[in-house]
GROMACS .gro file of C-alpha atoms in nm:
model
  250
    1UNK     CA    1   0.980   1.699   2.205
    2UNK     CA    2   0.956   1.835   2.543
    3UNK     CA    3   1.159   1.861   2.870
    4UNK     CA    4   1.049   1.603   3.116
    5UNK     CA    5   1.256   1.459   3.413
    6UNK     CA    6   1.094   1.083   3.405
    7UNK     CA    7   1.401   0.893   3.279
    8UNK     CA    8   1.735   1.138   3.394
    9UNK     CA    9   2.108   1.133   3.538
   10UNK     CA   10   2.105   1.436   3.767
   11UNK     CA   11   2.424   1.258   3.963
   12UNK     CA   12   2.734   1.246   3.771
   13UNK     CA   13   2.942   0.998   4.065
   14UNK     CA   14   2.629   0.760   3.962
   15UNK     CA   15   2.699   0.474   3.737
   16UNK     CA   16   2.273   0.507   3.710
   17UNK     CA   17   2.019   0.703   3.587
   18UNK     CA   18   1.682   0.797   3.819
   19UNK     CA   19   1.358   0.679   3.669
   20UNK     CA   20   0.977   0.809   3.776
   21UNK     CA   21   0.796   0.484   3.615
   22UNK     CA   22   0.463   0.683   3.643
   23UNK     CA   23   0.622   0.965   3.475
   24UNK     CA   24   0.762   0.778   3.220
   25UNK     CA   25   0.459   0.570   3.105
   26UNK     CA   26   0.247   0.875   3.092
   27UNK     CA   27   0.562   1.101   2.902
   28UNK     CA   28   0.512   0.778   2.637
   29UNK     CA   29   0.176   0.788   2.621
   30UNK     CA   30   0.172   1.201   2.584
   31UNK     CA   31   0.411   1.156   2.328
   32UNK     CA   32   0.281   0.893   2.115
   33UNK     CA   33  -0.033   1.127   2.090
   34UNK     CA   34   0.148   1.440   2.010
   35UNK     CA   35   0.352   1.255   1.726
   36UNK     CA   36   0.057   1.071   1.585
   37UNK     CA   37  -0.147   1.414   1.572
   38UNK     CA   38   0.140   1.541   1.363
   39UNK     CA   39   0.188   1.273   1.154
   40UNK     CA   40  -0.237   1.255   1.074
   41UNK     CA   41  -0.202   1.671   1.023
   42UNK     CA   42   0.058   1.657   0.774
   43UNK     CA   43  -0.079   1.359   0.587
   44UNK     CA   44  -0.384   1.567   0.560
   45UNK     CA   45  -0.210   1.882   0.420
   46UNK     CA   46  -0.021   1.632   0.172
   47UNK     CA   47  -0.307   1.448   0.021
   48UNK     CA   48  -0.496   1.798   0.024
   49UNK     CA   49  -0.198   1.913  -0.171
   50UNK     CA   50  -0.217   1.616  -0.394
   51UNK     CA   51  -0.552   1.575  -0.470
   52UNK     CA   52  -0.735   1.907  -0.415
   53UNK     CA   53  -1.023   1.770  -0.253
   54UNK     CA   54  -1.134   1.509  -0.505
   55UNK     CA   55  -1.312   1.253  -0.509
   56UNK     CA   56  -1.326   0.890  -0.664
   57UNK     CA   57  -1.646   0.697  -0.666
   58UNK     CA   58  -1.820   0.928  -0.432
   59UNK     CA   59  -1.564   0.914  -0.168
   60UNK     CA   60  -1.386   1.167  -0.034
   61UNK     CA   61  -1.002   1.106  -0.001
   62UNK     CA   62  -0.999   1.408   0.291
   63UNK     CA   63  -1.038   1.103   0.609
   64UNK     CA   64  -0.721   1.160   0.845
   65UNK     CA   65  -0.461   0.859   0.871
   66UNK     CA   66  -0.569   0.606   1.059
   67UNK     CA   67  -0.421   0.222   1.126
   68UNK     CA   68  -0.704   0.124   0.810
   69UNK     CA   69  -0.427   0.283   0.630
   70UNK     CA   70  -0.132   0.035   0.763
   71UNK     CA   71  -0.111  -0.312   0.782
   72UNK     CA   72   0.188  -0.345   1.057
   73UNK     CA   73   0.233  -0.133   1.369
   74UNK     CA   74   0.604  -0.094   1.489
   75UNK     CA   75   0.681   0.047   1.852
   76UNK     CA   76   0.958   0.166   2.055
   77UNK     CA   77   0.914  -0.099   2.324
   78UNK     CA   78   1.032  -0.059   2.714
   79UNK     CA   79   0.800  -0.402   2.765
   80UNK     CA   80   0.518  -0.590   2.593
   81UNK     CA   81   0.246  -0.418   2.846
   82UNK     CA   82   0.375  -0.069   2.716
   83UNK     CA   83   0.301  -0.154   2.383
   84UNK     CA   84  -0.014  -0.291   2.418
   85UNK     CA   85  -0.146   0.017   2.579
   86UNK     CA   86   0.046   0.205   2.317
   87UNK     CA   87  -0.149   0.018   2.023
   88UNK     CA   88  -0.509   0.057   2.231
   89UNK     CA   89  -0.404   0.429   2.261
   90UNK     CA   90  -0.392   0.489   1.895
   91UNK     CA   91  -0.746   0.317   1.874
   92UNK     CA   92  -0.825   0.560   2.070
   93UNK     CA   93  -0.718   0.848   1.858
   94UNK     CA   94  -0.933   0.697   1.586
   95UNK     CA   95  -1.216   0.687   1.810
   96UNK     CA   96  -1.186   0.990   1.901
   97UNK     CA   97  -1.139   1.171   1.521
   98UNK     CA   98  -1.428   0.953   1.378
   99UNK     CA   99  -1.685   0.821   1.739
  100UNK     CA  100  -1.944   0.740   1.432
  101UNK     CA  101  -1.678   0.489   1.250
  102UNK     CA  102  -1.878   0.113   1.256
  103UNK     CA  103  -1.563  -0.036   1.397
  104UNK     CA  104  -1.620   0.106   1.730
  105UNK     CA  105  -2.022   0.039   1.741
  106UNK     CA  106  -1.925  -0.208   2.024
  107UNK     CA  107  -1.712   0.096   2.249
  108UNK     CA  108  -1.922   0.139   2.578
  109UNK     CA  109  -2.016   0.462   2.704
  110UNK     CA  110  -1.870   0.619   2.415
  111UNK     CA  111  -2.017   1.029   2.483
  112UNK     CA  112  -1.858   0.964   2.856
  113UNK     CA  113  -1.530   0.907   2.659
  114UNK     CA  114  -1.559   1.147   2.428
  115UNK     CA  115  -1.603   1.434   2.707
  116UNK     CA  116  -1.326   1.325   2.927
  117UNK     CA  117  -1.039   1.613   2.949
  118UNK     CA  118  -0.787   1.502   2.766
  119UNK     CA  119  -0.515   1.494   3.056
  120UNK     CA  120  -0.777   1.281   3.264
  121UNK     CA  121  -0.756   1.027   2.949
  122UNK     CA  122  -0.403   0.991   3.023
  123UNK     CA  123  -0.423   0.821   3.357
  124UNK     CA  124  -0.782   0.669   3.307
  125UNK     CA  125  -0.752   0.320   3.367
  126UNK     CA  126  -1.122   0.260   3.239
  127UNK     CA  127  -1.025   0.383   2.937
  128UNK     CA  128  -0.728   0.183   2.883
  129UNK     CA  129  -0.839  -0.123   2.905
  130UNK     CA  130  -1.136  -0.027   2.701
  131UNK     CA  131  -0.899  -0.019   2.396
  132UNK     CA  132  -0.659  -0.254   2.521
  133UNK     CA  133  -0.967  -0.473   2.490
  134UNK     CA  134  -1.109  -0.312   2.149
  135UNK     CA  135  -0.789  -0.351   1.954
  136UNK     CA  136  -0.706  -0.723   2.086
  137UNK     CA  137  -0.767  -0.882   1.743
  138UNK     CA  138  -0.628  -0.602   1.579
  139UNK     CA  139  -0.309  -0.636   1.795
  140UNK     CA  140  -0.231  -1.022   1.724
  141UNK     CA  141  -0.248  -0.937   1.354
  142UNK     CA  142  -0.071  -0.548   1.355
  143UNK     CA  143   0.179  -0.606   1.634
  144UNK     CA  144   0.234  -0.944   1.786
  145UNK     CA  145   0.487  -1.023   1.458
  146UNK     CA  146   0.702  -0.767   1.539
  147UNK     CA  147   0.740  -0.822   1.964
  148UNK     CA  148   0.997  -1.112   1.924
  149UNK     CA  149   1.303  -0.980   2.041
  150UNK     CA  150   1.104  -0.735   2.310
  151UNK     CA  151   0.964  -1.054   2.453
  152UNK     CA  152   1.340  -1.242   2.454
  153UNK     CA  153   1.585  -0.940   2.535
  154UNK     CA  154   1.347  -0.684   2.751
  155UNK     CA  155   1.414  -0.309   2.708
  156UNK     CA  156   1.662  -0.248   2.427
  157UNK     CA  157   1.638   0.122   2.439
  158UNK     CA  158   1.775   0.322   2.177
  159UNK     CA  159   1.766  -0.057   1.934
  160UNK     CA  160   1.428  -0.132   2.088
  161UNK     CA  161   1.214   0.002   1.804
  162UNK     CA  162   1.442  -0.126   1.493
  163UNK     CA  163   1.514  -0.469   1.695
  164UNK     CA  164   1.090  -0.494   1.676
  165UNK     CA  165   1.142  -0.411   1.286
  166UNK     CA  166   1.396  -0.621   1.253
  167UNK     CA  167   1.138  -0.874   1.476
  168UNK     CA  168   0.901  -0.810   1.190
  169UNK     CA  169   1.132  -0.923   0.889
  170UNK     CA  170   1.204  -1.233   1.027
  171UNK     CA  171   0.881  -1.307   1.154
  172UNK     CA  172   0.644  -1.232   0.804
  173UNK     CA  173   0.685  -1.443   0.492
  174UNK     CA  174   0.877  -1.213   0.261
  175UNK     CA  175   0.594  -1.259  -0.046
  176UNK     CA  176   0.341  -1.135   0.245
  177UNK     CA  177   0.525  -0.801   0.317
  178UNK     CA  178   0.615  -0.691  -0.033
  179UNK     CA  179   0.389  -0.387  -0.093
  180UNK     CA  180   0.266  -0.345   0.274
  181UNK     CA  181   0.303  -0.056   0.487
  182UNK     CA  182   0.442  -0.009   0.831
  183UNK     CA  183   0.390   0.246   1.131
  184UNK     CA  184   0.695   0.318   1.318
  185UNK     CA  185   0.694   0.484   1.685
  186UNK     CA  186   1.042   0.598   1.793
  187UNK     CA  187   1.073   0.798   2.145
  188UNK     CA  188   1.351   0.835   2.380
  189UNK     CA  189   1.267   0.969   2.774
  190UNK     CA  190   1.322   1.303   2.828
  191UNK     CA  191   1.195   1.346   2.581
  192UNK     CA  192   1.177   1.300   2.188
  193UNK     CA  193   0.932   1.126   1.997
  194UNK     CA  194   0.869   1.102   1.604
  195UNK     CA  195   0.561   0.856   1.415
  196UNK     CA  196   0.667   0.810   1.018
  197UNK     CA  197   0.553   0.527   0.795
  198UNK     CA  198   0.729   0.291   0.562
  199UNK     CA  199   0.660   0.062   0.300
  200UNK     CA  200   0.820  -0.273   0.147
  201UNK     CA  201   0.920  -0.237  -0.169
  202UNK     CA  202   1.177  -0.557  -0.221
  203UNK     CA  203   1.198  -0.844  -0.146
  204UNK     CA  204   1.353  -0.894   0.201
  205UNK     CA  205   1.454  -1.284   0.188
  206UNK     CA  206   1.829  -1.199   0.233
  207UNK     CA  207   1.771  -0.989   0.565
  208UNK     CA  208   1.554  -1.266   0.689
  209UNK     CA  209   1.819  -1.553   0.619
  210UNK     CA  210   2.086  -1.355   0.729
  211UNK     CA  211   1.966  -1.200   1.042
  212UNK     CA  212   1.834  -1.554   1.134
  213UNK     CA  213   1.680  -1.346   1.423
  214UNK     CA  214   1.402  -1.615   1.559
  215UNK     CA  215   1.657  -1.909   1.534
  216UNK     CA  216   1.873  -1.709   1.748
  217UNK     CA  217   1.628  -1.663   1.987
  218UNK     CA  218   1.556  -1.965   2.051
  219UNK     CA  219   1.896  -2.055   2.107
  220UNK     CA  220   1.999  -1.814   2.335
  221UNK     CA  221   2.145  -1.913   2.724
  222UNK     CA  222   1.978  -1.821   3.030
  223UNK     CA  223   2.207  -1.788   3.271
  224UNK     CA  224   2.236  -1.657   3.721
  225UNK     CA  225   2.317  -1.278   3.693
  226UNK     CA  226   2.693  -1.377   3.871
  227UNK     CA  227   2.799  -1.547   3.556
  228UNK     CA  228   2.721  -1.243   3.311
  229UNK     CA  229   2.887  -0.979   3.570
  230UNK     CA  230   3.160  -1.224   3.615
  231UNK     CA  231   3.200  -1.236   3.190
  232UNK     CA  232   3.158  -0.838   3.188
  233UNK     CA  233   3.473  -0.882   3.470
  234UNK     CA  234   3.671  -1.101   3.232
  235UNK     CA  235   3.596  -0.880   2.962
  236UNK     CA  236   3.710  -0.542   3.125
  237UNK     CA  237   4.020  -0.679   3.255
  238UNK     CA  238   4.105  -0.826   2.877
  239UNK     CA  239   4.047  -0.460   2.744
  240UNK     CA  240   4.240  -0.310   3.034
  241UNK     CA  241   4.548  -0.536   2.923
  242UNK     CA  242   4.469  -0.463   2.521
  243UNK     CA  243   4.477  -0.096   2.644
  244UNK     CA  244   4.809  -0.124   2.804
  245UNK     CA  245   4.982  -0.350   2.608
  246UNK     CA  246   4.908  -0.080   2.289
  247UNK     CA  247   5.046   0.221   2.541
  248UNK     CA  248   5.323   0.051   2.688
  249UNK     CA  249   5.453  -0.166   2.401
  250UNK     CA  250   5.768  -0.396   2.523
   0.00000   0.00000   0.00000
């Protein structure tokens, strides 16, 4: 959590709030970083906890988290692009707690990345596309399923990272999800921020048939911008009359 002015209301007579789009990707970016590093230190302490530095088969269960240990990524989601560079950023973080790991043999230039200041990795747009590029199969499998109602509605803000779960449910056979594990990425601008994991346990047929989430989708009206402020119109004057008819009864 920190206090950062890249999504604010400093005018009260405004009907809107002031964004800094720079700001904001980079306060998203800072934050998914600061949440994952949290999340991956107090995994660590629990499994320390738990298994006092055993080991099974000549393995040692002390590795941080990492996305080898889930097998669907879930973000708060402003718009697709964000999310993308949010999933290549957590690549990153992997990269950059185990360089040596096979997976990223194919990384170019990886001591250059390695020895970058971590506020220049922020903004680098080399390295961003690096692991845009690195986790594209990884993204079609981890992330794509859960994008649906990102990709249909835009920016849901404070729904925007349970309307990508809820994206998820409908999107993956129930049989396939039972038993797997998801990552979930919540922030709000300003700004707050938490990474936690969940897993399937049950079956999840009946949320799927009832949300009925894709269907609906798909069978959603695009309409000119005049006919939806003209239906907000309608729909204020309605409640203005519900108001006063309750106040005033005759």
């Amino acid at each position: 959590m920190t206090n950062t002015y890249d999504f604010y209301k400093p005018r009260l007579d405004s009907e809107y709030p002031e964004v800094d789009g720079p700001v904001s990707v980079t306060t998203y970016i800072s934050a998914l970083d600061a949440a994952y590093a949290r999340f991956r230190e107090k995994t660590a302490r629990a499994k320390k906890l738990h298994l006092n530095g055993s080991t099974v088969n000549g393995t040692s269960h002390g590795a941080k988290f990492s996305l080898d240990d889930v097998d669907y990524t879930v973000f708060h989601s402003p718009y697709g692009k964000q999310v993308q560079k949010a999933f290549g950023r957590l690549l990153y973080n992997d990269f950059v707690a185990s360089p040596s790991s096979p997976q990223f043999a194919n990384i170019p230039s990886p001591e250059t990345i390695l020895a970058m200041p971590y506020k220049d990795s922020i903004t680098d747009k080399n390295l961003e596309k690096t692991f845009i590029a690195a986790s594209k199969g990884l993204y079609a499998e981890m992330v794509e399923p859960s994008m649906h109602c990102s990709k249909r509605l835009g920016n849901m803000y404070t729904a925007s990272l349970y309307g990508c779960l809820a994206s998820l449910l409908s999107a993956v056979e129930p049989s396939e999800l039972q038993g797997k594990r998801l990552s979930m990425f919540g922030f709000g601008s300003g700004c707050a921020a938490s990474f936690f994991t969940l897993r399937v346990k049950g079956d999840t047929s009946e949320i799927r048939e009832k949300l009925n989430l894709l269907e609906r989708l798909k069978s959603m009206k695009v309409v000119p911008c005049q006919e939806y402020v003209d239906a907000l119109t309608v729909s204020l004057i309605k409640r203005s009359c519900l108001i006063a008819a309750l106040t005033y009864p005759s």
